[in-house]
Coordinates of C-alpha atoms in Angstrom, one line a residue:
Chain A
M217 CA 104.6 149.0 126.9
P218 CA 105.8 151.6 124.3
A219 CA 104.8 149.4 121.3
L220 CA 101.2 149.7 122.5
F221 CA 101.2 153.3 121.3
I222 CA 101.4 151.9 117.7
L223 CA 99.4 148.8 118.1
I224 CA 96.4 150.2 119.9
P225 CA 95.4 152.8 117.4
L226 CA 95.9 150.2 114.6
A227 CA 93.7 147.8 116.5
A228 CA 91.1 150.6 117.1
V229 CA 90.9 151.3 113.3
L230 CA 90.4 147.6 112.5
L231 CA 87.8 147.3 115.3
V232 CA 85.6 150.2 114.3
N233 CA 85.6 148.9 110.7
L234 CA 84.2 145.5 111.6
P235 CA 80.9 144.8 109.9
L236 CA 78.7 146.4 112.6
R237 CA 78.8 149.9 111.1
R238 CA 75.6 151.2 112.7
L239 CA 77.0 150.5 116.1
L240 CA 80.6 151.3 115.4
T241 CA 80.3 154.5 113.5
P242 CA 79.6 156.7 116.6
A243 CA 82.1 154.6 118.6
A244 CA 85.0 155.6 116.3
F245 CA 85.0 159.2 117.6
W246 CA 84.7 158.3 121.2
L247 CA 87.4 155.6 120.9
G248 CA 89.8 158.0 119.2
L249 CA 89.2 160.7 121.8
L250 CA 89.6 158.2 124.7
L251 CA 92.9 156.8 123.2
A252 CA 94.4 160.3 122.6
L253 CA 93.6 161.4 126.1
A254 CA 94.8 158.1 127.6
Q255 CA 98.1 158.5 125.6
A256 CA 98.6 162.0 127.0
A257 CA 97.9 160.8 130.5
A258 CA 100.2 157.7 130.1
A259 CA 103.1 159.9 128.9
V260 CA 103.0 161.8 132.2
L261 CA 101.8 159.1 134.7
V262 CA 103.4 155.8 133.6
P263 CA 106.5 155.3 135.8
D264 CA 110.0 155.3 134.3
H265 CA 110.7 151.6 134.6
A266 CA 107.7 150.7 132.5
W267 CA 109.2 152.7 129.6
I268 CA 112.7 151.4 130.0
A269 CA 112.1 147.7 130.3
P270 CA 111.8 146.4 126.7
L271 CA 110.1 143.2 127.8
G272 CA 106.5 143.8 127.1
V273 CA 104.5 141.3 125.1
A274 CA 103.7 143.9 122.4
T275 CA 107.3 145.0 122.1
R276 CA 108.4 141.3 121.8
L277 CA 105.6 140.8 119.2
L278 CA 106.9 143.6 117.1
R279 CA 110.5 142.6 117.7
F280 CA 111.9 146.0 118.1
T281 CA 113.6 148.0 120.9
P282 CA 111.8 151.3 121.0
T283 CA 113.4 154.6 121.8
A284 CA 111.6 155.5 125.0
D285 CA 113.6 158.3 126.5
L286 CA 112.0 161.4 128.0
L287 CA 112.2 163.2 124.7
T288 CA 109.9 160.5 123.3
R289 CA 107.5 161.0 126.2
V290 CA 107.2 164.7 125.7
A291 CA 106.4 163.9 122.0
L292 CA 103.8 161.3 123.0
L293 CA 102.2 163.7 125.4
T294 CA 102.0 166.5 122.8
I295 CA 100.6 164.1 120.2
G296 CA 97.9 162.8 122.6
L297 CA 96.9 166.3 123.6
V298 CA 96.7 167.8 120.1
G299 CA 95.1 164.6 118.7
A300 CA 92.3 164.8 121.3
T301 CA 91.8 168.5 120.5
A302 CA 91.5 167.8 116.8
L303 CA 88.9 165.1 117.4
M304 CA 86.8 167.5 119.6
V305 CA 87.0 170.2 116.9
A306 CA 85.9 167.6 114.3
R307 CA 82.8 166.9 116.5
A308 CA 81.9 170.6 116.2
W309 CA 82.9 170.9 112.5
T310 CA 80.5 168.3 111.1
A311 CA 77.2 166.9 112.2
D312 CA 77.4 164.1 109.6
P313 CA 78.3 160.9 111.5
E314 CA 79.9 159.3 108.4
R315 CA 82.3 162.2 107.9
R316 CA 83.1 162.2 111.6
F317 CA 83.7 158.4 111.4
R318 CA 86.1 158.8 108.4
F319 CA 87.9 161.7 110.2
A320 CA 88.3 159.7 113.4
N321 CA 89.8 156.8 111.4
L322 CA 92.3 159.0 109.6
A323 CA 93.2 160.7 112.9
L324 CA 93.9 157.3 114.5
L325 CA 96.1 156.3 111.6
A326 CA 98.0 159.7 111.9
L327 CA 98.3 159.1 115.6
A328 CA 99.8 155.6 115.1
G329 CA 102.2 157.1 112.5
M330 CA 103.4 159.9 114.7
N331 CA 103.8 157.6 117.7
G332 CA 105.9 155.3 115.4
V333 CA 108.1 158.3 114.6
A334 CA 108.5 159.1 118.3
L335 CA 109.3 155.5 119.2
A336 CA 111.5 154.4 116.2
S337 CA 115.0 153.4 117.1
D338 CA 116.4 153.3 113.6
L339 CA 116.3 155.7 110.6
F340 CA 114.4 153.3 108.2
S341 CA 111.5 152.7 110.6
L342 CA 111.4 156.4 111.3
Y343 CA 111.1 157.0 107.6
V344 CA 108.3 154.4 107.3
F345 CA 106.2 156.0 110.0
L346 CA 107.0 159.4 108.6
E347 CA 105.2 158.3 105.4
V348 CA 102.3 156.8 107.4
T349 CA 101.8 160.3 109.0
A350 CA 102.3 162.1 105.7
V351 CA 99.8 160.0 103.8
S352 CA 97.2 160.4 106.5
A353 CA 97.9 164.2 106.5
F354 CA 97.4 164.5 102.7
I355 CA 94.0 163.0 103.0
L356 CA 93.0 165.1 106.0
I357 CA 93.9 168.3 104.2
A358 CA 91.8 167.3 101.2
F359 CA 89.0 166.0 103.4
G360 CA 86.6 168.8 102.6
G361 CA 87.0 168.4 98.9
E362 CA 87.1 172.1 98.1
R363 CA 89.3 173.4 95.4
D364 CA 91.6 175.3 97.8
A365 CA 92.0 172.2 100.0
L366 CA 92.9 170.0 97.0
E367 CA 95.4 172.7 95.8
G368 CA 96.9 172.8 99.3
T369 CA 97.1 169.0 99.4
F370 CA 98.8 168.9 96.0
K371 CA 101.5 171.4 97.0
Y372 CA 102.1 169.5 100.3
I373 CA 102.3 166.1 98.4
L374 CA 104.8 167.5 95.9
L375 CA 107.1 169.1 98.5
S376 CA 106.7 166.2 100.9
A377 CA 107.6 163.7 98.1
A378 CA 110.8 165.8 97.4
A379 CA 111.6 165.8 101.1
S380 CA 111.1 162.0 101.3
V381 CA 113.5 161.5 98.5
L382 CA 116.1 163.6 100.2
I383 CA 115.6 161.9 103.6
L384 CA 115.7 158.4 102.0
A385 CA 118.9 159.3 100.1
A386 CA 120.5 160.4 103.4
V387 CA 119.4 157.2 105.1
A388 CA 121.0 155.2 102.2
L389 CA 124.3 157.1 102.4
L390 CA 124.4 156.7 106.2
F391 CA 123.8 152.9 105.7
V392 CA 126.8 152.8 103.3
V393 CA 128.9 154.5 105.9
A394 CA 127.8 152.6 109.0
G395 CA 126.4 149.4 107.7
S396 CA 123.4 149.9 109.9
V397 CA 120.5 152.4 110.3
S398 CA 120.0 152.0 114.0
F399 CA 120.6 155.2 116.1
G400 CA 123.1 153.4 118.3
A401 CA 125.3 152.1 115.5
L402 CA 125.1 155.5 113.7
H403 CA 126.0 157.4 116.8
D404 CA 129.1 155.2 117.2
V405 CA 130.2 155.6 113.6
V406 CA 129.0 158.9 112.1
P407 CA 130.6 161.4 114.5
A408 CA 133.9 159.5 114.2
A409 CA 133.7 159.6 110.4
G410 CA 134.6 163.3 110.6
R411 CA 134.7 165.0 107.3
D412 CA 133.8 162.0 105.2
P413 CA 132.1 163.4 102.1
L414 CA 129.3 160.8 102.3
V415 CA 128.5 161.8 105.8
A416 CA 128.5 165.5 104.8
A417 CA 126.2 164.7 101.8
A418 CA 123.9 162.7 104.1
L419 CA 123.8 165.6 106.6
V420 CA 122.9 168.2 103.9
L421 CA 120.2 165.9 102.4
L422 CA 118.7 165.0 105.7
L423 CA 118.6 168.6 106.9
A424 CA 117.1 169.8 103.6
G425 CA 114.4 167.1 103.7
L426 CA 113.6 167.8 107.3
F427 CA 113.6 171.6 106.7
I428 CA 110.9 171.0 104.0
K429 CA 108.8 168.8 106.3
S430 CA 109.1 171.4 109.1
G431 CA 108.3 174.3 106.8
I432 CA 111.5 176.1 107.5
V433 CA 112.4 179.1 105.3
P434 CA 113.2 178.9 102.4
F435 CA 111.3 175.6 102.1
H436 CA 108.1 176.9 103.6
G437 CA 106.1 177.5 100.3
W438 CA 103.6 174.6 101.0
L439 CA 102.8 175.4 104.6
P440 CA 100.5 178.5 104.5
D441 CA 98.3 177.0 101.7
A442 CA 98.0 173.6 103.5
Y443 CA 97.3 175.1 106.9
S444 CA 94.7 177.6 105.7
A445 CA 92.9 175.4 103.2
A446 CA 92.6 172.3 105.4
P447 CA 89.3 171.8 107.2
A448 CA 89.3 173.1 110.8
P449 CA 90.1 169.9 112.7
A450 CA 92.8 169.0 110.1
S451 CA 94.4 172.4 110.5
V452 CA 94.6 171.9 114.3
L453 CA 96.3 168.5 113.8
L454 CA 98.6 169.7 111.1
A455 CA 99.7 172.9 112.7
G456 CA 99.7 171.5 116.2
I457 CA 101.6 168.3 115.8
V458 CA 102.0 166.7 112.4
T459 CA 104.6 169.1 111.0
K460 CA 106.3 169.2 114.3
T461 CA 106.6 165.4 114.6
T462 CA 107.5 164.8 110.9
G463 CA 110.0 167.6 110.8
V464 CA 111.1 169.2 114.0
Y465 CA 111.0 166.1 116.3
I466 CA 113.0 164.1 113.7
L467 CA 115.5 167.0 113.4
M468 CA 116.0 167.0 117.2
R469 CA 116.4 163.2 117.2
A470 CA 118.8 163.3 114.2
V471 CA 121.1 166.0 115.4
T472 CA 121.4 164.5 118.9
A473 CA 121.3 160.8 118.2
V474 CA 123.0 160.5 114.8
F475 CA 125.1 163.6 114.1
T476 CA 126.8 165.8 116.7
L477 CA 126.0 169.4 117.1
D478 CA 129.3 170.5 115.6
A479 CA 130.0 173.9 114.0
T480 CA 128.6 173.0 110.6
V481 CA 125.4 171.6 111.9
R482 CA 124.9 174.5 114.2
A483 CA 125.6 177.1 111.5
L484 CA 123.0 175.5 109.2
L485 CA 120.4 175.4 112.0
L486 CA 121.1 178.9 113.1
A487 CA 120.7 180.2 109.5
G488 CA 117.5 178.3 108.9
G489 CA 116.1 179.3 112.3
T490 CA 116.8 183.0 111.9
L491 CA 115.4 183.2 108.4
S492 CA 112.2 181.4 109.6
V493 CA 111.8 183.6 112.8
L494 CA 112.1 186.8 110.8
I495 CA 110.4 186.0 107.5
G496 CA 107.5 184.1 109.2
A497 CA 106.9 187.0 111.6
F498 CA 107.0 189.8 108.9
A499 CA 104.8 187.7 106.5
A500 CA 102.2 187.2 109.3
L501 CA 102.0 191.0 109.6
G502 CA 100.6 191.4 106.2
Q503 CA 97.8 188.7 106.2
R504 CA 94.0 189.2 106.2
D505 CA 93.0 185.6 106.5
M506 CA 93.2 184.5 110.2
K507 CA 94.4 181.0 109.5
R508 CA 97.0 182.1 107.0
M509 CA 98.3 184.6 109.6
L510 CA 98.6 181.7 112.1
A511 CA 100.3 179.6 109.5
Y512 CA 103.0 182.2 109.0
S513 CA 103.2 182.6 112.8
S514 CA 103.9 178.9 113.0
I515 CA 106.9 179.2 110.6
S516 CA 108.3 181.9 112.8
Q517 CA 107.8 180.0 116.0
V518 CA 109.3 176.8 114.6
G519 CA 112.3 179.0 113.8
Y520 CA 112.7 179.5 117.6
I521 CA 112.8 175.8 118.1
I522 CA 115.5 175.5 115.4
L523 CA 117.5 178.4 117.0
G524 CA 117.4 176.5 120.3
L525 CA 118.9 173.4 118.7
G526 CA 121.4 175.6 116.9
A527 CA 122.7 176.8 120.3
G528 CA 124.3 173.4 120.5
S529 CA 124.0 172.9 124.2
I530 CA 121.9 170.9 126.6
L531 CA 120.1 174.1 127.6
G532 CA 119.4 174.9 123.9
V533 CA 118.0 171.4 123.3
A534 CA 115.9 171.8 126.5
G535 CA 114.6 175.2 125.2
A536 CA 113.9 173.7 121.8
L537 CA 111.9 170.8 123.4
F538 CA 110.1 173.2 125.7
H539 CA 109.1 175.5 122.9
F540 CA 108.1 172.4 120.8
F541 CA 105.6 171.5 123.5
N542 CA 104.4 175.1 124.1
H543 CA 104.0 175.9 120.5
A544 CA 102.0 172.8 119.9
V545 CA 99.7 173.8 122.7
F546 CA 99.2 177.5 122.0
K547 CA 99.1 177.2 118.3
S548 CA 96.4 174.4 118.5
L549 CA 94.5 176.8 120.8
L550 CA 94.7 179.6 118.3
F551 CA 93.6 177.3 115.5
V552 CA 90.6 176.2 117.7
N553 CA 89.7 179.8 118.2
A554 CA 90.0 180.5 114.4
A555 CA 87.7 177.5 113.8
A556 CA 85.2 178.9 116.4
V557 CA 85.2 182.4 114.7
E558 CA 84.9 180.9 111.2
Q559 CA 82.0 178.7 112.2
Q560 CA 80.0 181.4 114.0
A561 CA 80.8 184.4 111.9
G562 CA 81.1 182.6 108.5
T563 CA 84.4 184.2 107.6
R564 CA 88.1 184.2 108.4
D565 CA 88.7 187.6 106.8
M566 CA 90.0 189.7 109.6
D567 CA 88.9 193.0 107.9
R568 CA 85.3 191.8 107.9
L569 CA 85.3 190.9 111.6
G570 CA 85.4 193.0 114.8
G571 CA 84.1 193.0 118.3
V572 CA 83.8 189.2 118.3
A573 CA 84.9 188.9 122.0
E574 CA 81.8 190.8 123.1
R575 CA 79.6 187.9 121.8
M576 CA 82.1 185.1 122.2
P577 CA 83.8 185.8 125.5
V578 CA 85.3 182.4 126.1
T579 CA 86.8 182.3 122.6
G580 CA 88.0 185.9 123.0
T581 CA 89.6 185.2 126.4
T582 CA 91.4 182.0 125.4
S583 CA 92.7 183.6 122.2
V584 CA 94.3 186.4 124.3
I585 CA 96.0 183.6 126.4
G586 CA 97.2 181.9 123.3
F587 CA 98.5 185.2 121.8
L588 CA 100.3 186.3 124.9
S589 CA 102.0 182.9 125.2
C590 CA 103.0 183.0 121.6
A591 CA 104.4 186.5 121.9
G592 CA 106.4 185.4 124.9
I593 CA 104.7 187.5 127.6
P594 CA 105.4 186.4 131.2
P595 CA 104.3 184.4 133.1
L596 CA 102.8 182.2 130.3
A597 CA 104.4 179.1 129.0
G598 CA 105.7 180.7 125.8
F599 CA 107.7 183.2 127.8
W600 CA 109.7 180.6 129.6
S601 CA 110.6 178.5 126.5
K602 CA 111.6 181.6 124.5
L603 CA 113.7 182.7 127.5
V604 CA 115.5 179.4 127.7
V605 CA 116.2 179.5 123.9
I606 CA 117.5 183.1 124.1
L607 CA 119.6 182.3 127.2
A608 CA 121.1 179.2 125.5
L609 CA 122.0 181.3 122.4
W610 CA 123.6 184.0 124.7
Q611 CA 125.6 181.4 126.7
A612 CA 126.8 179.8 123.4
G613 CA 128.2 183.2 122.4
E614 CA 125.6 183.6 119.6
R615 CA 124.5 187.0 120.9
G616 CA 123.5 188.3 117.4
Y617 CA 121.0 185.4 117.0
A618 CA 119.8 186.0 120.6
A619 CA 119.1 189.7 119.7
V620 CA 117.2 188.7 116.6
A621 CA 115.1 186.3 118.6
V622 CA 114.2 189.1 121.1
L623 CA 113.4 191.6 118.3
A624 CA 111.3 189.1 116.4
S625 CA 109.2 188.7 119.6
L626 CA 108.2 192.4 119.2
V627 CA 107.0 191.7 115.6
T628 CA 105.0 188.7 117.1
I629 CA 103.3 191.1 119.5
A630 CA 102.6 193.5 116.6
Y631 CA 100.9 190.9 114.4
F632 CA 98.9 189.4 117.2
L633 CA 97.8 192.8 118.5
S634 CA 96.7 193.6 115.0
M635 CA 94.7 190.3 114.9
Q636 CA 93.1 190.9 118.3
R637 CA 92.1 194.5 117.4
R638 CA 90.7 193.5 114.0
V639 CA 88.9 190.3 115.2
F640 CA 88.0 190.4 118.9
F641 CA 88.2 194.0 120.2
G642 CA 86.3 197.2 119.2
K643 CA 82.8 197.6 117.9
L644 CA 80.9 194.6 116.6
A645 CA 81.2 194.4 112.8
E646 CA 78.3 194.8 110.5
G647 CA 76.4 191.6 109.9
L648 CA 77.5 190.0 113.2
A649 CA 74.5 191.1 115.3
G650 CA 73.3 187.5 115.7
L651 CA 76.7 186.2 116.7
R652 CA 76.8 183.7 119.5
E653 CA 79.4 181.8 121.5
A654 CA 80.8 178.7 119.8
N655 CA 79.8 175.1 120.1
P656 CA 80.9 173.5 123.5
W657 CA 83.1 171.0 121.5
L658 CA 85.1 174.1 120.5
L659 CA 85.1 175.7 123.9
V660 CA 86.2 172.6 125.9
P661 CA 89.5 172.1 124.0
A662 CA 90.1 175.9 124.0
C663 CA 89.7 176.0 127.8
L664 CA 91.8 172.9 128.2
L665 CA 94.7 174.2 126.1
A666 CA 94.5 177.6 127.8
A667 CA 94.7 175.9 131.2
V668 CA 97.8 174.0 130.1
T669 CA 99.4 177.2 128.8
V670 CA 98.8 179.0 132.1
G671 CA 99.6 176.0 134.2
V672 CA 102.9 175.3 132.5
G673 CA 103.8 179.0 132.7
V674 CA 103.2 179.4 136.4
G675 CA 104.6 176.0 137.4
P676 CA 108.4 176.5 137.5
W677 CA 108.9 172.8 138.1
V678 CA 108.2 172.2 134.4
L679 CA 111.6 173.5 133.5
D680 CA 113.1 170.6 135.5
I681 CA 110.9 168.1 133.7
L682 CA 111.9 169.4 130.3
Q683 CA 115.6 169.8 131.3
L684 CA 115.6 166.0 132.0
P685 CA 114.7 164.9 128.4
A686 CA 117.5 167.0 127.1
G687 CA 119.9 165.5 129.6
S688 CA 118.9 162.0 128.7
L689 CA 120.0 162.4 125.1
P690 CA 123.1 160.5 124.0
Chain B
M122 CA 132.2 153.1 89.8
S123 CA 131.7 150.3 87.3
F124 CA 128.7 149.7 85.1
D125 CA 128.0 146.3 83.5
L126 CA 125.7 146.0 80.5
Q127 CA 122.8 144.6 82.5
S128 CA 122.8 147.5 84.9
A129 CA 123.1 150.0 82.1
L130 CA 120.2 148.5 80.3
L131 CA 118.0 148.5 83.4
L132 CA 118.9 152.1 84.2
A133 CA 118.1 153.1 80.6
G134 CA 114.8 151.3 81.0
L135 CA 114.1 153.0 84.3
L136 CA 114.8 156.4 82.8
A137 CA 112.7 155.7 79.7
A138 CA 109.7 154.5 81.8
G139 CA 110.1 157.5 84.2
V140 CA 110.3 160.0 81.3
W141 CA 107.2 158.4 79.7
T142 CA 105.3 158.6 83.1
V143 CA 106.1 162.3 83.4
M144 CA 105.6 163.3 79.7
T145 CA 102.4 161.5 78.8
A146 CA 99.3 163.7 79.0
D147 CA 96.9 160.9 79.9
L148 CA 96.7 160.4 83.6
L149 CA 95.8 156.7 83.3
R150 CA 98.8 156.1 81.1
S151 CA 101.0 158.0 83.5
A152 CA 99.8 155.8 86.4
I153 CA 100.6 152.7 84.3
G154 CA 104.0 154.2 83.5
L155 CA 104.7 154.6 87.2
A156 CA 103.8 151.0 87.7
V157 CA 106.2 150.0 84.9
T158 CA 108.9 152.2 86.4
S159 CA 108.4 150.4 89.8
A160 CA 108.6 147.0 88.1
V161 CA 111.9 147.9 86.4
L162 CA 113.3 149.2 89.6
T163 CA 112.2 146.1 91.4
L164 CA 114.1 144.0 88.9
A165 CA 117.1 146.2 89.3
L166 CA 116.9 145.8 93.1
F167 CA 116.7 142.0 92.9
L168 CA 119.7 141.8 90.5
L169 CA 121.7 144.2 92.7
G170 CA 121.1 141.9 95.7
A171 CA 118.5 143.9 97.6
P172 CA 115.5 141.5 97.6
L173 CA 113.9 143.2 100.7
A174 CA 113.9 146.6 99.0
A175 CA 112.5 144.9 95.9
V176 CA 109.7 143.3 97.8
F177 CA 108.7 146.7 99.4
E178 CA 109.0 148.4 96.0
I179 CA 106.7 146.0 94.2
S180 CA 104.2 145.8 97.0
V181 CA 103.9 149.4 97.8
C182 CA 104.7 151.3 94.6
A183 CA 103.6 149.0 91.8
G184 CA 100.7 147.7 93.9
L185 CA 99.1 150.1 96.3
I186 CA 100.1 153.4 94.8
T187 CA 98.9 152.3 91.3
V188 CA 95.6 151.3 92.8
V189 CA 95.2 154.6 94.6
F190 CA 96.2 156.6 91.5
V191 CA 93.9 154.7 89.2
S192 CA 91.0 155.2 91.7
T193 CA 91.7 158.9 91.9
I194 CA 92.0 159.2 88.1
S195 CA 88.5 157.7 87.8
L196 CA 87.3 160.8 89.7
T197 CA 88.7 163.2 87.1
K198 CA 87.6 164.3 83.7
P199 CA 89.9 163.5 80.8
W200 CA 91.5 166.3 78.7
G201 CA 90.6 167.0 75.1
V202 CA 93.2 166.1 72.4
E203 CA 94.3 169.7 71.9
A204 CA 94.6 170.6 75.6
A205 CA 96.7 167.4 76.1
L206 CA 99.0 168.2 73.2
S207 CA 99.5 171.7 74.4
H208 CA 100.3 170.5 77.9
K209 CA 102.8 168.0 76.6
Q210 CA 104.6 170.7 74.6
V211 CA 104.8 173.0 77.6
R212 CA 106.2 170.2 79.7
L213 CA 108.7 169.3 77.0
R214 CA 110.0 172.8 76.9
R215 CA 110.1 173.2 80.7
F216 CA 111.9 169.9 81.5
A217 CA 114.0 169.2 78.4
F218 CA 117.1 170.2 80.4
L219 CA 116.6 167.4 83.0
P220 CA 118.1 164.5 81.1
L221 CA 121.0 166.7 80.1
L222 CA 121.5 167.7 83.8
L223 CA 121.4 164.0 84.8
F224 CA 124.0 163.1 82.2
A225 CA 126.2 166.1 83.2
A226 CA 126.0 165.0 86.9
M227 CA 127.0 161.5 86.0
L228 CA 130.1 162.7 84.0
L229 CA 131.0 165.0 86.9
L230 CA 130.8 162.2 89.4
R231 CA 132.8 159.9 87.2
S232 CA 135.6 162.4 86.6
H233 CA 135.8 163.9 90.1
A234 CA 135.0 160.9 92.3
P235 CA 136.2 157.9 90.3
H236 CA 136.7 155.8 93.4
L237 CA 133.5 156.7 95.1
D238 CA 132.3 153.5 96.7
L239 CA 128.6 153.4 97.4
V240 CA 128.5 149.7 98.3
A241 CA 127.4 149.2 101.9
P242 CA 129.5 147.0 104.1
P243 CA 128.2 143.5 104.6
P244 CA 125.7 143.3 107.6
A245 CA 126.9 141.7 110.8
H246 CA 124.0 139.2 110.7
P247 CA 123.3 138.6 107.0
V248 CA 119.7 137.8 106.2
Q249 CA 119.4 134.7 104.2
D250 CA 115.7 134.9 103.3
V251 CA 113.4 137.7 102.3
R252 CA 110.7 136.1 104.5
E253 CA 112.9 136.3 107.5
A254 CA 113.7 139.9 106.9
L255 CA 110.1 140.9 106.3
W256 CA 108.4 138.9 109.0
I257 CA 111.1 138.8 111.7
D258 CA 113.8 141.5 111.3
R259 CA 111.6 144.3 110.1
R260 CA 108.2 143.4 111.6
L261 CA 107.7 146.9 112.9
D262 CA 108.0 148.3 109.3
L263 CA 105.5 145.8 108.2
V264 CA 103.0 147.3 110.7
G265 CA 103.9 150.7 109.2
Q266 CA 103.1 149.3 105.7
I267 CA 99.7 148.1 106.9
L268 CA 99.0 151.6 108.3
I269 CA 100.0 153.2 105.0
I270 CA 97.7 150.8 103.1
L271 CA 94.8 151.6 105.5
A272 CA 95.5 155.3 105.0
G273 CA 95.5 154.8 101.2
V274 CA 92.2 152.9 101.4
F275 CA 90.6 155.7 103.5
G276 CA 92.0 158.3 101.1
V277 CA 90.1 156.6 98.2
V278 CA 86.9 156.3 100.3
V279 CA 87.1 160.0 101.2
L280 CA 87.7 161.0 97.6
F281 CA 84.8 158.9 96.3
K282 CA 82.4 160.1 99.0
T283 CA 83.4 163.7 98.2
R284 CA 82.6 163.1 94.5
D285 CA 79.3 161.5 95.3
A286 CA 78.4 164.4 97.6
A287 CA 79.3 166.9 94.9
R288 CA 77.1 165.0 92.4
Q289 CA 74.2 165.0 94.8
E290 CA 74.5 168.8 95.3
K291 CA 74.5 169.3 91.5
K292 CA 71.3 167.4 91.0
P293 CA 68.2 169.7 90.8

C-alpha cells in the first residue's frame, strides 16, 4: 500500500501526457487535486495494518520495505493537504489551461518526490527523492519567468546543490562506517560507534546540509528570495511543505533513526533553532513585502520545530512534529491570503494597502485565524504545539531556551499585528475603492485550512495522535 | 591513504575538467566541460569498483543534466568578447585560492590522518552485476531517476514556453 503514494502520482503524470492533449489538459488539474485530497484522507483513514504489512503488489514491484510509521503518516497527510491547496491556488492564479496543465504536472512530480522522502527506508533512496523534490521546486519557482523568480531560483539551486553535496558526503561516510545505508543497519551501528571521527564528520555534514535545505539560520539566505519571488501557488507549496519535507522531516528522521539525540546533536539543534527563532522574527518585523515577511516568519517558526527536536525527549519530538503539521497548515493559509490580496489589490507592498478586510471579509477573517495560530494564541493549533515544545524544553532543563521561545512569540505577535494593521484593518487605502473578495478557488482552501487550524486547536485528542508518532520512533 | 598513478591521473583530469568548466566564459563550453568532468568521474568510479555509481553518474550527469543545460543555454544571449574576458578575469581573481586550499587540505589530511581508511566494508550480499543492482536491488531509486528525468523535461518545456511567451509580447 505505501508504495502507491509514489507510483500513483508517477502514473498520473504519464497518463495526462498521453497523446490526447485536448481531453487530458483539463484532466491534469482535477486528477492532481483528487490525488492530493485522497492522499490526505488515506493518511488519516487507512487502518494501521494496511501500512505495516509490506506485502502489497506495488511494494513488491518496487522491491523495497517502506518506512510507514506514524511519523510518515503525518508527513503524508501534510503533503496531501498542502498539495491540494497549491493546486487550488494555481486554478485562481492562471486562466491559461496550458500553464495550469504544466503546473499540475510539476506539482504531481513534487508530490511523488516528497512522498518518496517520507517513505524511504534508507539514506540513499531518501537522497534520490530529495533531488526529485528539489528539481521540481526549482522549476516551480522559475515558473512565471520573471527576473526576480529566476534570481530566486538561481540562489535556491546554488545553495541546494551545496546542501546536496554535504548530504551525499555524509551518506558516503556513514556507508563506510556501517557498510549499509538502511536506517535499521545505521541505527544498530552508528550510535555504538561513539566518538568515531567519521561518524562525527558525517553528523556535521548532514546537519549542515539539512539546515540549508530547511532554511535554518545562518543558512537561510536563499529562502526569502525564493518564497517571495515564486508565483503564488509555488510559494504555497514551497513554504507549506517542500522545505519542511526536504529539510525538517529528514532532520527528524535522521536524528531519531540514525543518530541518537546525544548532547552534541542537541547542542547543535538548540543553537540553530534559537538563532532561527530570533533572527527570523526580528527580520520579519522590518519587511514591507507581505510574502517576504511571511518567509522570515517561516524561518522563525521552523526554529521552534528544531528547538523541539533539540529538547531530546519524546515530548520534544512530539512537539516538533505537531508544530511541523501546524506550521504547514497556518503558513499555507497565510500564503493563500497573500495570493488573494496580491491578485485583487495588485500589490504586496503593505504600506500601499489598508482596510482590505472591509472588502475581502473571508480573506481578512481567515488571515486573523492564521496569524493567531502562528503567534501561539489559545485555543488555536499553534498554541498547543508551541506549548508542547516549550514544556519539553523546560522538562529537559533547557529553561533559557524555553524563555527565548516564549519571548520570540511576543515578537511574532508584534510583526503579525503590524501586518494586520497595515493590510487588513483601518481605512481603505487609496486606489482600492473597487476592491472585491477573492476568487472562490482562493477562498475554498483558505476556509479549509482555517477550519483545520481551529479544529486541531479545539480537539485535545490531537495531542494523543501526535504523541503516538513520536512514541513509535526507534 | 595510498595513491597509484592511475588514480592520480584520473583525479588530475577530473580537477582540470572541473576548473575548465568553472573558468570558461562560454556557457555552452561550460556545459560540455561538465559532461567531460562527469565522463572522467564515471571512468574513475568504474576503476575504483563502483559500477553502479558510475552508471548513475553517466546517465544522470553526463546525459540528462547536459541536455537540460544545453537546452537552457539556447534560451540565453551569448556575451561579447570583452564582457567574457572581464568575467573570466574577475573569476580568476576570486577563486584562485581554491586549488591551493584543496592542496593544503590534502597535505593536512595526509599528515594528520595517515591511517584514515575510507574504504567501505564489503557488503553482506555482494552484487555481481550492475543490471541486478539497478533493476532489482535499487528499483525504487530507478523510479526516482525517472521522476527526475520527467521533472527535467518539464523544466525545459516551461523555460521554452516562457521564452516564446516573452517573444510574443515583444512583437508589435
